[in-house]
Coordinates of C-alpha atoms (C1' of nucleotides) in Angstrom, one line a residue:
Chain Q
M29 CA 5.8 2.7 10.9
S30 CA 7.2 2.6 13.8
E31 CA 8.5 6.4 15.3
E32 CA 12.1 6.3 16.0
K33 CA 12.3 8.4 19.2
K34 CA 15.5 10.5 18.5
S35 CA 17.0 11.9 21.5
L36 CA 17.5 15.5 22.5
N37 CA 21.2 17.2 22.5
F38 CA 21.6 19.2 25.3
I39 CA 21.2 22.4 23.4
E40 CA 18.0 21.2 21.8
Q41 CA 16.9 20.1 25.8
I42 CA 18.0 23.8 26.3
I43 CA 15.6 25.3 23.9
E44 CA 12.7 22.8 24.8
D45 CA 13.0 24.1 28.8
D46 CA 12.9 27.5 27.4
L47 CA 9.9 26.8 25.1
A48 CA 8.2 24.6 28.0
N49 CA 9.1 27.9 30.5
G50 CA 7.0 29.8 28.2
L51 CA 9.1 31.3 25.1
S52 CA 6.9 30.9 22.4
N53 CA 8.2 28.9 19.2
D54 CA 8.2 32.1 17.1
K55 CA 10.6 33.9 19.0
L56 CA 13.2 31.3 18.3
R57 CA 16.1 32.8 16.0
F58 CA 19.5 31.7 15.5
R59 CA 23.0 32.7 13.6
F60 CA 26.1 31.3 12.8
P61 CA 28.8 34.2 13.3
P62 CA 31.9 33.7 11.6
E63 CA 34.7 35.6 11.3
P64 CA 35.9 36.5 7.9
N65 CA 39.5 35.7 8.2
G66 CA 40.1 32.3 7.1
Y67 CA 38.1 29.6 5.6
L68 CA 35.7 27.3 6.8
H69 CA 36.7 23.6 8.7
I70 CA 34.8 20.4 9.4
G71 CA 34.7 21.8 12.6
H72 CA 32.7 25.1 11.6
A73 CA 30.5 22.3 9.7
A74 CA 29.4 21.0 13.3
S75 CA 28.3 24.6 13.7
I76 CA 26.7 25.4 11.0
C77 CA 24.6 21.8 11.2
L78 CA 23.8 22.8 14.6
N79 CA 22.6 26.2 14.2
F80 CA 20.7 25.9 10.8
G81 CA 19.5 22.2 11.5
L82 CA 18.0 24.1 14.5
G83 CA 16.6 26.8 11.9
L84 CA 14.6 24.0 10.4
K85 CA 14.1 21.7 13.4
Y86 CA 11.9 24.3 14.9
N87 CA 11.0 26.5 11.9
A88 CA 12.8 29.2 13.0
P89 CA 15.2 32.1 11.0
V90 CA 19.2 31.9 11.0
N91 CA 21.0 34.6 10.3
L92 CA 24.9 34.2 8.8
R93 CA 26.4 36.9 10.4
F94 CA 30.2 38.0 10.1
D95 CA 31.8 39.0 12.9
D96 CA 33.7 41.3 11.2
T97 CA 35.3 44.0 13.9
N98 CA 39.3 43.4 13.1
P99 CA 39.9 44.8 9.5
A100 CA 43.5 43.9 10.2
K101 CA 42.7 40.1 9.9
E102 CA 39.5 40.3 7.7
E103 CA 39.2 40.3 3.8
Q104 CA 36.3 40.1 1.3
E105 CA 37.9 37.0 -0.1
Y106 CA 36.7 35.1 3.1
V107 CA 33.0 36.6 3.0
D108 CA 32.6 35.0 -0.2
A109 CA 34.4 31.3 0.4
I110 CA 32.2 31.2 3.8
Q111 CA 29.0 32.1 1.6
Q112 CA 29.7 29.6 -1.0
D113 CA 30.3 26.9 1.7
V114 CA 27.5 27.5 3.7
Q115 CA 25.1 27.6 0.7
W116 CA 26.9 24.6 -0.9
L117 CA 26.4 22.6 2.8
G118 CA 22.7 22.9 1.6
F119 CA 21.7 25.5 4.5
Q120 CA 19.6 28.9 3.6
W121 CA 20.2 31.8 5.8
D122 CA 17.7 34.5 6.4
K123 CA 19.5 37.1 6.3
V124 CA 23.3 37.8 5.7
L125 CA 24.3 40.7 8.3
Y126 CA 27.6 41.9 9.4
S127 CA 28.6 43.0 12.7
S128 CA 30.1 46.1 11.1
D129 CA 26.1 46.9 10.3
Y130 CA 26.0 48.1 14.2
F131 CA 29.1 50.1 14.3
Q132 CA 27.0 53.1 14.9
Q133 CA 24.7 51.8 16.9
L134 CA 27.5 50.3 19.1
F135 CA 29.1 53.8 19.3
D136 CA 26.0 55.4 20.6
W137 CA 25.8 52.7 23.5
A138 CA 29.4 53.4 24.2
V139 CA 28.6 57.0 24.8
E140 CA 25.4 56.0 27.0
L141 CA 27.9 53.8 28.9
I142 CA 30.2 57.0 29.6
K143 CA 27.5 59.3 30.2
E144 CA 26.7 56.6 33.1
G145 CA 29.8 56.3 34.6
K146 CA 30.2 53.1 33.0
A147 CA 32.8 53.4 30.6
Y148 CA 36.1 55.2 30.9
V149 CA 39.2 56.1 28.4
D150 CA 42.5 54.3 29.1
D151 CA 46.0 56.2 27.8
Q152 CA 48.0 53.3 29.0
T153 CA 50.2 51.0 27.3
S154 CA 48.7 47.7 26.6
E155 CA 52.0 46.3 28.8
E156 CA 50.8 48.6 31.5
M157 CA 47.4 47.6 31.3
A158 CA 48.2 44.0 31.2
K159 CA 50.3 44.3 34.3
Q160 CA 47.2 45.7 36.6
K161 CA 45.1 42.8 34.9
G162 CA 46.1 40.3 37.9
T163 CA 46.3 36.9 37.2
P164 CA 44.0 34.0 37.7
T165 CA 44.6 33.7 40.9
E166 CA 45.9 37.3 41.7
V167 CA 43.2 40.3 41.8
G168 CA 43.8 43.4 39.4
T169 CA 44.8 46.7 40.4
N170 CA 42.5 49.9 39.0
S171 CA 44.1 52.1 36.4
P172 CA 45.0 55.3 37.6
F173 CA 42.9 56.7 34.7
R174 CA 39.9 55.0 35.9
D175 CA 38.2 58.0 37.8
R176 CA 38.1 60.4 35.2
S177 CA 35.3 63.2 34.7
V178 CA 32.3 62.2 32.5
E179 CA 33.2 65.3 30.3
E180 CA 37.2 64.4 29.8
N181 CA 36.1 60.8 28.9
L182 CA 33.4 61.9 26.4
D183 CA 35.9 64.5 25.0
L184 CA 38.9 61.7 24.7
F185 CA 36.3 59.2 23.3
M186 CA 35.2 61.6 20.5
R187 CA 38.6 62.6 20.0
M188 CA 39.9 58.8 19.4
K189 CA 36.8 58.2 17.0
N190 CA 38.0 61.6 14.8
G191 CA 41.4 59.6 14.6
E192 CA 43.4 62.6 17.1
F193 CA 45.0 59.2 18.7
D194 CA 47.3 56.9 17.4
E195 CA 46.6 53.3 17.9
G196 CA 47.6 52.0 20.9
T197 CA 47.2 55.2 22.7
H198 CA 43.9 55.2 24.0
V199 CA 41.4 52.4 24.5
L200 CA 37.8 52.7 26.1
R201 CA 37.1 50.4 29.0
A202 CA 33.8 49.2 30.7
K203 CA 34.1 49.8 34.3
I204 CA 33.0 46.9 36.2
D205 CA 35.5 45.3 38.8
M206 CA 39.3 44.9 38.6
E207 CA 38.9 42.2 41.7
H208 CA 36.3 40.2 40.0
V209 CA 37.2 36.5 40.1
N210 CA 36.4 36.3 36.3
M211 CA 39.4 38.2 34.4
H212 CA 37.0 39.2 31.5
M213 CA 35.3 41.1 33.8
R214 CA 38.3 43.5 35.1
D215 CA 37.6 46.5 33.2
P216 CA 37.9 44.9 29.8
I217 CA 38.4 46.7 26.4
M218 CA 35.4 48.1 24.3
Y219 CA 37.4 49.8 21.8
R220 CA 40.9 50.2 20.2
V221 CA 42.3 52.5 17.9
L222 CA 42.6 50.9 14.2
K223 CA 43.6 53.1 11.3
K224 CA 43.0 50.7 9.3
H225 CA 40.7 50.2 5.8
H226 CA 37.5 48.1 6.5
H227 CA 36.2 45.6 4.1
R228 CA 32.7 47.3 4.4
T229 CA 32.7 50.2 6.2
G230 CA 36.3 51.4 4.3
N231 CA 37.7 54.6 6.4
D232 CA 34.4 55.8 8.2
W233 CA 36.0 54.3 11.8
C234 CA 39.5 54.4 13.0
I235 CA 38.1 52.8 16.3
Y236 CA 36.7 49.5 16.3
P237 CA 34.8 47.8 19.0
M238 CA 35.8 44.5 20.5
Y239 CA 34.4 41.2 20.0
D240 CA 32.6 40.8 23.5
W241 CA 31.0 44.0 23.3
T242 CA 29.8 43.6 20.1
H243 CA 28.7 40.2 19.8
G244 CA 25.9 39.9 22.4
E245 CA 24.7 43.4 21.5
S246 CA 24.7 42.0 17.7
D247 CA 22.7 39.1 19.0
Y248 CA 20.7 41.4 20.9
L249 CA 19.8 43.7 17.7
E250 CA 18.8 40.3 15.8
Q251 CA 16.9 39.1 18.9
I252 CA 18.6 36.1 18.7
S253 CA 17.1 33.8 21.2
H254 CA 20.2 31.0 21.4
S255 CA 23.4 32.0 20.5
I256 CA 25.6 28.7 20.6
C257 CA 29.2 28.9 20.6
T258 CA 32.4 27.0 21.5
L259 CA 33.5 26.2 25.1
E260 CA 36.3 28.3 25.0
F261 CA 33.9 31.4 25.4
K262 CA 32.1 29.8 28.4
S263 CA 34.0 32.7 30.7
H264 CA 32.8 35.3 28.6
R265 CA 29.6 34.7 29.8
D266 CA 29.1 37.2 32.3
L267 CA 30.4 39.9 30.1
Y268 CA 27.9 38.9 27.7
D269 CA 25.3 39.2 30.3
W270 CA 27.0 42.2 31.3
Y271 CA 26.9 43.9 28.4
V272 CA 23.5 43.2 27.3
D273 CA 22.2 43.7 30.5
Q274 CA 23.0 47.6 29.7
V275 CA 21.5 48.5 26.8
Y276 CA 18.6 45.2 27.5
D277 CA 14.9 46.7 26.8
T278 CA 12.6 44.3 29.1
S279 CA 9.7 44.3 26.5
L280 CA 12.5 42.7 24.3
L281 CA 14.2 39.2 24.0
R282 CA 17.2 38.9 26.0
P283 CA 19.7 36.6 24.0
K284 CA 21.7 33.6 26.1
Q285 CA 25.0 32.2 25.4
R286 CA 25.4 28.5 25.6
E287 CA 28.6 27.0 25.0
F288 CA 29.6 23.2 23.1
A289 CA 32.7 21.2 22.7
R290 CA 34.4 22.2 19.6
R291 CA 34.9 18.8 17.1
N292 CA 38.3 17.9 16.5
L293 CA 39.0 15.2 13.6
S294 CA 41.8 13.1 14.1
Y295 CA 44.8 12.8 11.9
T296 CA 44.7 16.5 11.5
V297 CA 44.5 20.2 13.3
M298 CA 41.4 22.3 13.1
S299 CA 42.8 26.1 13.9
K300 CA 42.5 28.4 11.5
R301 CA 45.9 29.9 12.8
K302 CA 47.6 26.6 11.7
L303 CA 45.4 25.8 8.9
L304 CA 46.7 29.0 7.4
Q305 CA 50.4 28.4 8.1
L306 CA 50.0 24.9 6.0
V307 CA 48.7 27.1 3.1
E308 CA 51.7 30.1 3.7
E309 CA 54.6 27.9 4.1
G310 CA 53.3 25.6 1.0
V311 CA 52.7 22.5 2.9
V312 CA 49.5 22.3 0.8
N313 CA 48.4 23.9 -2.2
G314 CA 45.7 26.5 -0.9
W315 CA 43.0 26.2 1.6
D316 CA 40.9 24.4 -0.9
D317 CA 43.8 21.3 -1.0
P318 CA 42.0 18.3 -1.1
R319 CA 44.4 17.2 2.1
M320 CA 42.8 20.5 4.2
P321 CA 39.6 19.7 6.5
T322 CA 38.2 22.7 4.8
I323 CA 35.1 23.0 3.7
S324 CA 36.3 24.0 0.3
G325 CA 39.1 21.0 0.7
L326 CA 36.7 18.1 1.2
R327 CA 34.5 19.7 -1.4
R328 CA 37.3 19.5 -3.8
R329 CA 38.3 16.0 -2.6
G330 CA 34.7 15.3 -3.7
Y331 CA 33.4 14.6 -0.6
T332 CA 29.5 15.3 -0.8
P333 CA 27.5 18.2 1.5
S334 CA 25.3 15.2 2.6
A335 CA 28.0 13.3 3.7
I336 CA 29.3 16.4 5.9
R337 CA 25.7 16.7 7.2
T338 CA 25.6 13.5 8.3
F339 CA 28.8 13.1 9.5
S340 CA 27.7 16.1 11.9
D341 CA 24.7 14.4 12.5
T342 CA 26.5 11.2 13.5
A343 CA 29.3 12.6 16.0
G344 CA 26.6 14.9 17.8
I345 CA 27.5 17.3 20.1
S346 CA 28.5 17.7 23.3
K347 CA 31.0 19.8 26.0
R348 CA 33.4 17.3 26.5
D349 CA 36.4 17.8 24.5
N350 CA 36.8 15.4 21.6
V351 CA 39.2 14.0 19.2
T352 CA 36.7 11.9 16.4
D353 CA 38.1 9.4 14.5
V354 CA 38.5 10.4 10.7
A355 CA 37.3 6.9 9.8
L356 CA 33.4 8.0 10.8
L357 CA 34.0 11.1 8.3
E358 CA 35.5 8.5 5.5
H359 CA 32.6 6.1 6.4
C360 CA 30.1 8.6 5.8
I361 CA 31.1 9.3 2.1
K362 CA 31.7 6.0 1.0
D363 CA 27.9 5.4 2.4
D364 CA 27.1 7.8 0.2
L365 CA 29.2 7.5 -3.2
N366 CA 28.3 3.7 -2.9
K367 CA 24.7 4.8 -3.5
T368 CA 25.0 7.2 -6.0
A369 CA 28.5 7.0 -7.9
P370 CA 28.4 5.4 -11.4
R371 CA 30.8 2.5 -11.5
V372 CA 34.0 2.7 -14.3
M373 CA 37.4 1.0 -14.6
A374 CA 40.6 2.5 -14.6
V375 CA 44.0 0.8 -13.8
L376 CA 46.3 2.9 -12.1
D377 CA 49.6 0.4 -11.8
P378 CA 49.2 -1.0 -15.3
V379 CA 51.1 -4.2 -16.4
K380 CA 50.0 -5.3 -20.3
V381 CA 48.2 -8.2 -20.9
V382 CA 47.9 -9.7 -24.3
I383 CA 44.9 -12.2 -25.4
T384 CA 46.7 -14.6 -27.9
N385 CA 43.5 -15.6 -28.9
Y386 CA 42.2 -13.0 -29.9
P387 CA 42.1 -11.6 -33.2
E388 CA 44.8 -9.1 -33.8
D389 CA 42.9 -6.4 -35.1
K390 CA 39.2 -7.0 -33.5
E391 CA 37.5 -4.6 -31.3
E392 CA 34.4 -5.2 -29.5
F393 CA 32.2 -2.7 -27.2
L394 CA 31.2 -4.4 -24.7
D395 CA 27.9 -3.1 -22.6
A396 CA 28.6 -2.0 -19.2
N397 CA 26.1 -1.3 -16.3
Y398 CA 27.2 2.0 -14.6
N399 CA 26.1 0.1 -11.2
D400 CA 24.9 -3.8 -11.2
Y401 CA 23.2 -3.5 -8.0
A402 CA 21.2 -0.8 -8.2
E403 CA 18.5 0.4 -10.9
G404 CA 18.6 3.7 -12.7
F405 CA 22.2 4.1 -13.6
G406 CA 22.3 3.1 -16.9
S407 CA 25.1 1.7 -18.9
R408 CA 28.0 2.6 -21.5
P409 CA 29.7 0.5 -24.3
V410 CA 33.4 -0.1 -23.3
P411 CA 36.2 -1.1 -25.7
F412 CA 37.9 -4.5 -25.7
S413 CA 40.7 -5.5 -27.5
R414 CA 43.2 -8.1 -27.4
E415 CA 45.7 -5.9 -25.5
I416 CA 44.6 -4.7 -22.1
Y417 CA 45.7 -3.0 -19.0
I418 CA 45.4 -4.7 -15.7
E419 CA 46.6 -3.7 -12.5
K420 CA 50.3 -5.4 -11.4
E421 CA 49.3 -6.6 -8.1
D422 CA 46.4 -8.5 -9.5
F423 CA 49.4 -10.8 -11.1
R424 CA 51.1 -13.2 -9.8
E425 CA 53.3 -16.2 -11.4
Q426 CA 52.2 -18.1 -8.5
A427 CA 50.1 -18.2 -5.3
N428 CA 48.3 -19.9 -2.8
K429 CA 44.7 -20.7 -2.8
K430 CA 44.1 -17.2 -1.1
F431 CA 45.0 -15.1 -4.2
F432 CA 42.0 -15.5 -6.1
R433 CA 43.4 -13.1 -8.8
L434 CA 45.4 -13.9 -12.1
K435 CA 47.8 -16.6 -12.0
L436 CA 49.8 -18.8 -14.5
D437 CA 47.2 -21.4 -15.8
K438 CA 44.6 -20.3 -13.7
E439 CA 41.4 -18.5 -14.5
V440 CA 39.9 -15.2 -13.7
R441 CA 36.6 -13.1 -14.9
L442 CA 37.6 -9.5 -16.4
K443 CA 34.8 -7.2 -15.0
N444 CA 32.0 -7.2 -17.9
A445 CA 34.2 -9.2 -20.3
Y446 CA 35.6 -12.7 -20.9
I447 CA 37.1 -15.5 -18.9
I448 CA 40.8 -15.5 -19.3
K449 CA 43.7 -18.2 -18.3
A450 CA 47.2 -16.9 -17.8
N451 CA 49.6 -18.9 -19.5
S452 CA 52.9 -17.5 -19.6
C453 CA 54.3 -13.5 -18.8
V454 CA 57.4 -11.6 -20.1
K455 CA 60.1 -9.9 -17.7
D456 CA 62.7 -7.5 -17.8
E457 CA 66.0 -8.0 -16.7
N458 CA 65.4 -7.2 -13.3
G459 CA 62.5 -10.0 -13.2
E460 CA 59.6 -7.4 -13.0
V461 CA 56.8 -8.9 -15.4
T462 CA 56.3 -6.8 -18.2
E463 CA 53.5 -8.7 -20.0
I464 CA 50.9 -11.4 -19.7
H465 CA 50.4 -13.5 -22.3
C466 CA 46.6 -15.1 -22.2
T467 CA 43.9 -16.8 -23.8
Y468 CA 40.0 -16.1 -23.4
D469 CA 37.1 -18.3 -23.5
E470 CA 35.1 -17.0 -26.5
D471 CA 31.7 -18.3 -25.1
S472 CA 32.0 -16.9 -21.6
L473 CA 31.2 -13.0 -22.3
S474 CA 29.4 -11.1 -19.5
G475 CA 25.5 -11.4 -19.6
S476 CA 25.7 -13.8 -22.9
G477 CA 23.6 -16.3 -21.1
S478 CA 25.8 -18.9 -22.5
E479 CA 26.7 -21.7 -20.2
A480 CA 30.3 -20.4 -20.1
S481 CA 29.1 -16.8 -19.3
K482 CA 27.8 -18.5 -16.0
R483 CA 30.8 -20.3 -14.9
K484 CA 31.9 -19.6 -11.6
V485 CA 35.3 -18.3 -11.1
K486 CA 36.6 -16.9 -8.0
G487 CA 38.3 -13.4 -9.0
T488 CA 37.2 -10.5 -11.0
L489 CA 39.6 -7.8 -12.3
H490 CA 39.0 -4.7 -13.8
W491 CA 40.7 -3.5 -16.8
V492 CA 41.0 -0.9 -19.6
S493 CA 41.6 -1.4 -23.7
V494 CA 45.2 -0.4 -24.1
K495 CA 44.5 1.2 -27.5
H496 CA 41.4 2.6 -26.3
A497 CA 42.4 3.7 -23.0
E498 CA 42.3 7.6 -22.0
K499 CA 45.3 8.6 -19.9
A500 CA 44.5 10.2 -16.8
E501 CA 46.5 11.9 -14.0
V502 CA 45.5 10.8 -10.7
R503 CA 46.1 12.1 -7.5
V504 CA 46.5 9.5 -4.7
Y505 CA 45.9 11.3 -1.1
D506 CA 47.0 9.7 2.4
R507 CA 46.2 11.8 5.5
L508 CA 48.2 14.7 6.1
F509 CA 49.6 13.9 9.5
T510 CA 51.1 11.0 10.7
D511 CA 50.1 11.1 14.6
E512 CA 46.3 11.1 15.5
A513 CA 46.3 14.7 17.5
P514 CA 49.3 16.3 15.7
D515 CA 48.6 19.4 17.9
G516 CA 48.2 17.3 20.8
H517 CA 51.6 17.2 21.8
K518 CA 53.0 19.8 24.6
D519 CA 56.6 19.4 23.6
K520 CA 56.3 19.0 20.1
D521 CA 55.4 21.4 17.5
F522 CA 52.1 20.1 14.6
K523 CA 54.6 20.1 12.0
E524 CA 56.3 17.2 13.1
F525 CA 54.0 14.8 11.8
I526 CA 53.5 16.2 8.6
N527 CA 53.0 12.7 6.2
P528 CA 55.9 13.0 3.7
D529 CA 53.7 10.7 1.5
S530 CA 50.2 12.5 1.6
L531 CA 50.1 13.0 -2.2
N532 CA 51.0 10.9 -4.8
V533 CA 50.7 11.8 -8.1
I534 CA 50.2 8.7 -10.8
N535 CA 49.9 8.2 -14.5
A536 CA 46.9 6.1 -14.8
F537 CA 44.6 4.7 -17.7
V538 CA 41.2 4.7 -17.8
E539 CA 38.4 3.8 -20.0
P540 CA 37.3 6.2 -22.7
S541 CA 33.6 6.9 -21.0
L542 CA 35.2 9.3 -18.8
K543 CA 37.3 11.3 -21.8
D544 CA 34.3 14.2 -21.2
A545 CA 34.1 14.1 -17.5
K546 CA 33.5 17.2 -15.9
E547 CA 34.5 19.0 -12.7
L548 CA 33.3 17.4 -9.7
D549 CA 31.4 14.2 -11.2
R550 CA 32.5 11.5 -8.8
F551 CA 32.8 7.9 -9.7
Q552 CA 33.5 4.6 -7.9
F553 CA 36.8 2.9 -10.0
Q554 CA 36.1 -0.4 -9.8
R555 CA 37.4 -2.1 -6.7
L556 CA 40.0 0.9 -6.2
G557 CA 37.8 3.7 -4.5
Y558 CA 36.0 6.3 -5.5
F559 CA 37.5 9.8 -7.4
C560 CA 36.1 12.6 -8.5
V561 CA 37.2 14.7 -11.2
D562 CA 39.8 18.1 -10.3
K563 CA 39.7 21.4 -11.5
D564 CA 42.8 21.5 -12.7
T565 CA 41.5 19.0 -15.6
T566 CA 42.6 20.6 -19.1
E567 CA 41.4 19.6 -22.8
S568 CA 44.6 17.6 -22.6
N569 CA 45.1 16.8 -19.3
L570 CA 42.4 14.8 -17.2
V571 CA 42.9 15.0 -13.3
F572 CA 41.4 12.9 -10.6
N573 CA 41.5 12.8 -6.9
R574 CA 40.9 10.0 -4.8
T575 CA 38.5 10.7 -2.6
V576 CA 38.6 7.7 -0.5
P577 CA 39.8 3.9 -1.2
L578 CA 37.2 1.2 -0.7
R579 CA 37.4 -1.1 2.3
D580 CA 40.5 -3.6 1.2
S581 CA 40.1 -7.2 3.4
W582 CA 42.8 -8.4 1.3
A583 CA 45.4 -6.2 2.0
K584 CA 44.6 -6.5 5.5
M585 CA 45.0 -10.4 5.0
E586 CA 48.2 -9.6 3.1
K587 CA 49.6 -8.3 6.3
Chain W
rU11 C1' 47.8 26.7 43.9
rG12 C1' 41.7 30.6 42.4
rA13 C1' 37.3 30.2 39.5
rC14 C1' 34.3 27.5 36.2
rC15 C1' 33.7 23.2 32.9
rU16 C1' 33.9 17.9 31.6
rA17 C1' 34.6 12.3 33.1
rU18 C1' 30.0 6.1 30.0
rG19 C1' 33.6 0.1 25.0
rG20 C1' 39.5 1.8 21.0
rU21 C1' 36.2 6.4 19.2
rG22 C1' 32.3 9.7 19.0
rU23 C1' 27.7 9.9 21.5
rA24 C1' 22.4 8.3 24.0
rA25 C1' 19.7 6.6 28.4
rU26 C1' 16.2 13.2 31.7
rG27 C1' 15.8 8.1 39.7
rG28 C1' 13.9 2.2 37.0
rU29 C1' 17.0 -3.9 31.6
rA30 C1' 23.4 0.9 30.2
rG31 C1' 21.7 1.6 24.0
rC32 C1' 23.2 3.6 18.9
rA33 C1' 27.0 4.5 15.0
rC34 C1' 32.3 4.0 13.5
rU35 C1' 36.6 1.4 14.3
rC36 C1' 38.8 -4.0 15.4
rC37 C1' 38.0 -9.1 14.5
rG38 C1' 34.7 -13.4 12.8
rG39 C1' 30.4 -15.7 9.5
rU40 C1' 27.2 -15.9 5.2
rU41 C1' 25.9 -13.6 0.0
rU42 C1' 28.9 -11.8 -4.3
rU43 C1' 30.8 -11.3 -11.6
rU44 C1' 34.0 -5.2 -7.2
rG45 C1' 38.5 -9.4 -1.8
rG46 C1' 33.6 -3.5 -2.3
rU47 C1' 28.0 -3.4 -1.1
rA48 C1' 24.6 -5.8 1.8
rU49 C1' 23.6 -9.3 6.0
rC50 C1' 24.5 -11.9 10.9
rG51 C1' 27.9 -12.3 14.8
rU52 C1' 32.3 -11.4 18.5
rC53 C1' 34.9 -8.4 21.8
rA54 C1' 34.8 -4.4 24.6
rG55 C1' 32.2 1.1 29.0
rU56 C1' 30.0 4.3 33.4
rC57 C1' 37.1 8.0 36.7
rA58 C1' 37.5 6.5 42.3
rA59 C1' 35.6 6.4 47.4
rG60 C1' 31.8 7.3 50.6
rG61 C1' 26.8 8.6 51.3
rU62 C1' 20.6 9.7 49.9
rU63 C1' 17.4 5.7 47.8
rC64 C1' 13.3 -0.1 47.2
rG65 C1' 16.5 1.0 43.5
rA66 C1' 22.3 5.5 41.2
rG67 C1' 25.6 6.0 35.1
rU68 C1' 22.0 10.1 37.0
rC69 C1' 21.5 13.0 42.9
rC70 C1' 25.1 14.8 47.8
rU71 C1' 30.4 14.6 49.3
rU72 C1' 35.6 13.9 48.9
rG73 C1' 39.1 12.7 45.9
rU74 C1' 41.5 11.7 41.1
rA75 C1' 42.3 13.0 35.7
rG76 C1' 41.9 16.5 31.9
rG77 C1' 39.9 21.1 29.5
rU78 C1' 39.2 26.6 29.7
rC79 C1' 40.2 31.8 31.8
rA80 C1' 45.8 37.0 32.2
rA81 C1' 45.4 39.6 22.7
rC82 C1' 44.3 46.9 22.0
rC83 C1' 42.1 38.7 18.2
rA84 C1' 37.5 36.2 17.4

RNA sequence: UGACCUAUGGUGUAAUGGUAGCACUCCGGUUUUUGGUAUCGUCAGUCAAGGUUCGAGUCCUUGUAGGUCAACCA
């Protein structure tokens, strides 16, 4: 066995360097810090796989920490969904924690900062403060309240905490440097008044800490060694370090923030705000609509955790902007399902075939493997009778040699059954073929071992017996957007690129063995693609989602 | 007219001063009772210009292009 040397990504490189410089392996600790204000998507999966993957690689704990400092947007529903998604992806956290666990500690530290003259209460409006903030190219100016006495600041901050002030009237600010080249260092807000009910702390607080003040301190409290986030937080790093330095005890580990590029996928959008918009405006049917790039949407669509993990690993991480081809994601799920999904037969666009030399009331149950090319899948009986359905596109009255499906006077193999020959067809007033009359070769049954069964016939078709067929609703999905980067246009709104045909609902016929299939059972519909049972399935209505179609070289040739 | 980050085939990523590799996509061959799978192969890349070096995708300089930063969001 040759040991394949796998190169390290740049985050692993940083960790290896830290280890080489004396950080002991047992100090390694990571966290995944979602804000519970929306559902997780495939971009988050990159972060989840990265952080939990590092935990696995270095045998280090990984916390799931909800960054819940803004009660105006956050809800328990999201907390629950996020936990479910992380677990479904196959990862095990060390602890579930909440930034809100640290509200008291954060408050106490804030009081210390005030006492040290490093924080002050500002009474201005946000507009006034924005004006003083300057711009990236112009320095800011000091607030008139910047030099209040410690006593006054302490008194005001207590009154903020006690609910004496209305929202928007007072904030606590760190006193850093209004002329700093990094705007985040220009006296950032630490606390604002928010008289909102919090999903965990209820009405205990009416002041809430801001992200920057909370995040680094939370990392420090949990002794996170490497706090990994996305690139847009790069310029927050100065502040992160400044805040940590205010409370840092040198006997403890000092966490460090490092940033990587968020993962984008072609033909979709990845911002929570935009996804929420699609949900709220009814473009899709909820966060778990199978067209959504959310984890729950992909799950419902039929994706497996393993495929998503493989995708994340294969796509890798770096620090440059990217748009990963959705074909890579599709490749990962096809590759997984090809190895795991049983093969069954379903006809999505049926036309009736009558086998004229097959007895009227005869029926047979043919043994059909769930997978002809792999062990362990077993088989099931598939009913055959005089009338069957095949796909409309699998028949042509006449066609050239390249079309090796059913055509008049030519033969094809019916998968798991007999070789048939088309003799004639019936058409309606529009010239549409409504029925095809065939004869079958009685000795040609698949697997019978007879001479006739071994005959080489170019085409093989899938089919379903008419009188045994189960009706099923099949939801055929296409990409949600027609543009590769729908939100990459400065002059156009992403919604202008919504694909009007992203959902096609079909009344199909499936083989009877599928009658008892359960939610999330995954199958390959022979020659068509991979499908899974949707949660909308009821006793009387079987519903399948098309996860992804099979590669179709014939369709490409036809173009 | 600032600071910071990033530039490698169509896409995503390796190469840690020493043969530019892998995966996906595309295209073609072989196999095939799925026009699937498998397998073999083709096309295709270091942003530019200087410099350092025996040797530069990698280091330096200067450009160019893209991105980020001015929420009481995270």
